């Protein structure tokens, strides 16, 4: 199972990615989580990306593509992965194809949510972190969300058409409950797997 989750910030990619990773027993690769870990550990990479992340800007494609290529070279991704937050630009999508070599993606799931709902979710996420005594993410504010949505519109939205043209895109209503969304994704994935298997050449063909 090699999946990519697409959608704006607050669309619920992380929630669905976790469920999918458990269900299919493959790692959940969140590039946001990888970068937040590096920032917290004050590594060279963390120092390089910190200010852009907290300003809601995208990190350079070359940096991101090398982070992901290194992660995909780890043996735990041999049976697949759930990518959450990557690719976010067409250049990253092309770099992903290169990193995967001859393997193809199983599908790309796009979660669709209106902007009003995204603002409500990001505010709720920041409040929940506060109630749990955790630090809220520096980029979980309305002002930064606005910037992240601009970056999404400028760079990431085009990926939907890109993956649709490859026949990989599954569009899902991201405003249903987490359970309903998970069930819809599961149904679509069965169809995607059947389609891929029937497109595979059989032995002797
Ligand atoms: P996320 O947790 O996916 O919302 O990512 C948080 C932040 O990390 C983003 O706003 C970007 O600054 C950075 N980031 C994560 N993934 C990428 C990516 N694929 N390309 C560029 N920047 C990224």
Short mmCIF file of C-alpha atoms in Angstrom, two decimals, residues 17-184:
data_model
loop_
_atom_site.label_atom_id
_atom_site.label_comp_id
_atom_site.label_asym_id
_atom_site.label_seq_id
_atom_site.Cartn_x
_atom_site.Cartn_y
_atom_site.Cartn_z
CA UNK A 17 -2.98 8.68 7.76
CA UNK A 18 -2.68 7.19 11.26
CA UNK A 19 -5.72 4.96 10.72
CA UNK A 20 -4.49 3.83 7.30
CA UNK A 21 -1.01 3.10 8.64
CA UNK A 22 -2.45 0.89 11.39
CA UNK A 23 -4.86 -0.85 9.07
CA UNK A 24 -2.27 -1.65 6.41
CA UNK A 25 0.68 -2.10 8.79
CA UNK A 26 2.89 0.40 7.00
CA UNK A 27 4.63 3.51 8.38
CA UNK A 28 2.91 6.90 8.55
CA UNK A 29 5.36 9.41 7.08
CA UNK A 30 4.38 12.95 8.00
CA UNK A 31 6.91 15.46 6.67
CA UNK A 32 5.54 18.07 9.11
CA UNK A 33 6.24 15.68 12.04
CA UNK A 34 9.73 14.90 10.70
CA UNK A 35 10.54 18.62 10.47
CA UNK A 36 9.04 19.43 13.90
CA UNK A 37 11.22 16.68 15.39
CA UNK A 38 14.32 18.21 13.75
CA UNK A 39 13.37 21.69 15.03
CA UNK A 40 12.89 20.38 18.58
CA UNK A 41 16.19 18.54 18.46
CA UNK A 42 17.86 21.73 17.15
CA UNK A 43 19.63 19.85 14.35
CA UNK A 44 21.18 21.62 11.37
CA UNK A 45 18.07 20.82 9.31
CA UNK A 46 15.81 22.00 12.14
CA UNK A 47 17.59 25.35 12.30
CA UNK A 48 17.35 25.68 8.51
CA UNK A 49 13.56 25.18 8.37
CA UNK A 50 12.29 26.65 11.65
CA UNK A 51 11.57 30.24 10.61
CA UNK A 52 9.81 29.27 7.37
CA UNK A 53 7.69 26.70 9.18
CA UNK A 54 6.52 29.08 11.85
CA UNK A 55 5.77 31.69 9.17
CA UNK A 56 3.56 29.18 7.32
CA UNK A 57 5.83 29.05 4.26
CA UNK A 58 6.85 25.99 2.31
CA UNK A 59 10.34 24.54 2.72
CA UNK A 60 12.46 24.29 -0.45
CA UNK A 61 11.71 21.37 -2.72
CA UNK A 62 15.31 20.10 -2.72
CA UNK A 63 15.42 19.90 1.08
CA UNK A 64 12.04 18.17 1.28
CA UNK A 65 12.79 15.72 -1.51
CA UNK A 66 16.04 14.64 0.09
CA UNK A 67 14.33 14.23 3.51
CA UNK A 68 11.69 12.00 1.90
CA UNK A 69 14.13 10.04 -0.31
CA UNK A 70 16.21 9.24 2.81
CA UNK A 71 13.12 8.16 4.72
CA UNK A 72 11.89 5.99 1.84
CA UNK A 73 15.28 4.28 1.73
CA UNK A 74 14.63 2.84 5.23
CA UNK A 75 13.68 -0.87 5.20
CA UNK A 76 10.37 -0.34 7.07
CA UNK A 77 8.87 1.24 3.92
CA UNK A 78 9.45 -1.90 1.85
CA UNK A 79 5.79 -2.95 2.04
CA UNK A 80 4.50 0.56 1.62
CA UNK A 81 3.84 3.83 3.41
CA UNK A 82 1.26 6.53 3.99
CA UNK A 83 2.70 9.90 2.98
CA UNK A 84 1.10 12.85 4.75
CA UNK A 85 2.20 16.35 3.75
CA UNK A 86 4.37 15.35 0.79
CA UNK A 87 4.37 16.04 -2.10
CA UNK A 88 3.18 19.64 -1.88
CA UNK A 89 4.47 20.88 -5.26
CA UNK A 90 4.68 19.41 -8.75
CA UNK A 91 8.50 19.31 -8.42
CA UNK A 92 8.13 17.23 -5.27
CA UNK A 93 5.70 14.90 -7.05
CA UNK A 94 8.26 14.32 -9.78
CA UNK A 95 11.01 13.79 -7.19
CA UNK A 96 8.75 11.24 -5.47
CA UNK A 97 8.36 9.31 -8.71
CA UNK A 98 12.13 9.24 -9.03
CA UNK A 99 12.58 8.10 -5.42
CA UNK A 100 10.08 5.27 -5.99
CA UNK A 101 11.89 4.12 -9.14
CA UNK A 102 9.82 1.42 -10.76
CA UNK A 103 7.24 1.18 -7.95
CA UNK A 104 4.03 3.07 -8.52
CA UNK A 105 1.71 4.68 -5.98
CA UNK A 106 -1.42 2.70 -5.12
CA UNK A 107 -3.54 5.86 -4.93
CA UNK A 108 -3.64 9.52 -3.92
CA UNK A 109 -6.45 10.47 -1.55
CA UNK A 110 -7.56 14.10 -1.54
CA UNK A 111 -9.56 15.31 1.47
CA UNK A 112 -11.80 18.23 0.58
CA UNK A 113 -12.85 20.69 3.29
CA UNK A 114 -14.16 24.33 3.00
CA UNK A 115 -12.03 27.16 4.27
CA UNK A 116 -14.46 28.18 7.02
CA UNK A 117 -14.26 24.69 8.49
CA UNK A 118 -10.43 24.72 8.25
CA UNK A 119 -10.23 27.88 10.39
CA UNK A 120 -12.57 26.34 12.97
CA UNK A 121 -10.50 23.13 13.09
CA UNK A 122 -7.15 24.90 13.44
CA UNK A 123 -8.50 27.03 16.30
CA UNK A 124 -9.89 23.89 17.97
CA UNK A 125 -6.54 22.08 17.52
CA UNK A 126 -4.65 24.96 19.19
CA UNK A 127 -7.18 25.02 22.08
CA UNK A 128 -6.98 21.24 22.55
CA UNK A 129 -3.18 21.41 22.79
CA UNK A 130 -3.52 24.16 25.43
CA UNK A 131 -6.04 22.11 27.45
CA UNK A 132 -3.77 19.06 27.29
CA UNK A 133 -0.89 21.20 28.63
CA UNK A 134 1.03 20.81 25.36
CA UNK A 135 2.55 23.62 23.32
CA UNK A 136 0.27 24.54 20.41
CA UNK A 137 1.98 24.42 17.02
CA UNK A 138 3.53 27.80 16.18
CA UNK A 139 1.70 27.73 12.82
CA UNK A 140 -1.76 26.88 14.24
CA UNK A 141 -3.10 30.44 14.29
CA UNK A 142 -5.66 32.05 11.97
CA UNK A 143 -3.10 34.51 10.60
CA UNK A 144 -0.59 31.77 9.73
CA UNK A 145 -3.32 29.47 8.42
CA UNK A 146 -4.21 32.20 5.92
CA UNK A 147 -0.59 32.13 4.66
CA UNK A 148 -0.53 28.33 4.57
CA UNK A 149 -3.72 28.38 2.50
CA UNK A 150 -2.15 30.83 0.05
CA UNK A 151 0.85 28.46 -0.31
CA UNK A 152 -1.59 25.56 -0.72
CA UNK A 153 -3.50 27.38 -3.49
CA UNK A 154 -0.33 28.48 -5.27
CA UNK A 155 1.67 25.24 -5.12
CA UNK A 156 -0.29 22.24 -3.89
CA UNK A 157 -3.75 22.50 -5.44
CA UNK A 158 -2.31 21.68 -8.88
CA UNK A 159 -1.36 18.21 -7.62
CA UNK A 160 -4.99 17.20 -7.72
CA UNK A 161 -5.14 17.56 -11.53
CA UNK A 162 -1.65 16.05 -11.82
CA UNK A 163 -2.66 12.85 -10.02
CA UNK A 164 -6.08 12.77 -11.68
CA UNK A 165 -4.34 12.68 -15.05
CA UNK A 166 -2.32 9.68 -13.80
CA UNK A 167 -5.58 7.91 -12.84
CA UNK A 168 -4.54 7.80 -9.18
CA UNK A 169 -6.80 10.41 -7.55
CA UNK A 170 -9.54 9.53 -5.06
CA UNK A 171 -11.52 12.60 -3.91
CA UNK A 172 -13.24 12.32 -0.55
CA UNK A 173 -15.53 14.68 1.38
CA UNK A 174 -13.33 15.63 4.33
CA UNK A 175 -16.24 17.11 6.29
CA UNK A 176 -17.88 13.80 7.13
CA UNK A 177 -16.99 12.09 10.44
CA UNK A 178 -13.54 10.49 10.73
CA UNK A 179 -15.21 7.03 10.68
CA UNK A 180 -17.23 7.81 7.54
CA UNK A 181 -14.17 9.21 5.78
CA UNK A 182 -12.13 6.12 6.71
CA UNK A 183 -14.88 3.84 5.37
CA UNK A 184 -15.14 5.80 2.09
#
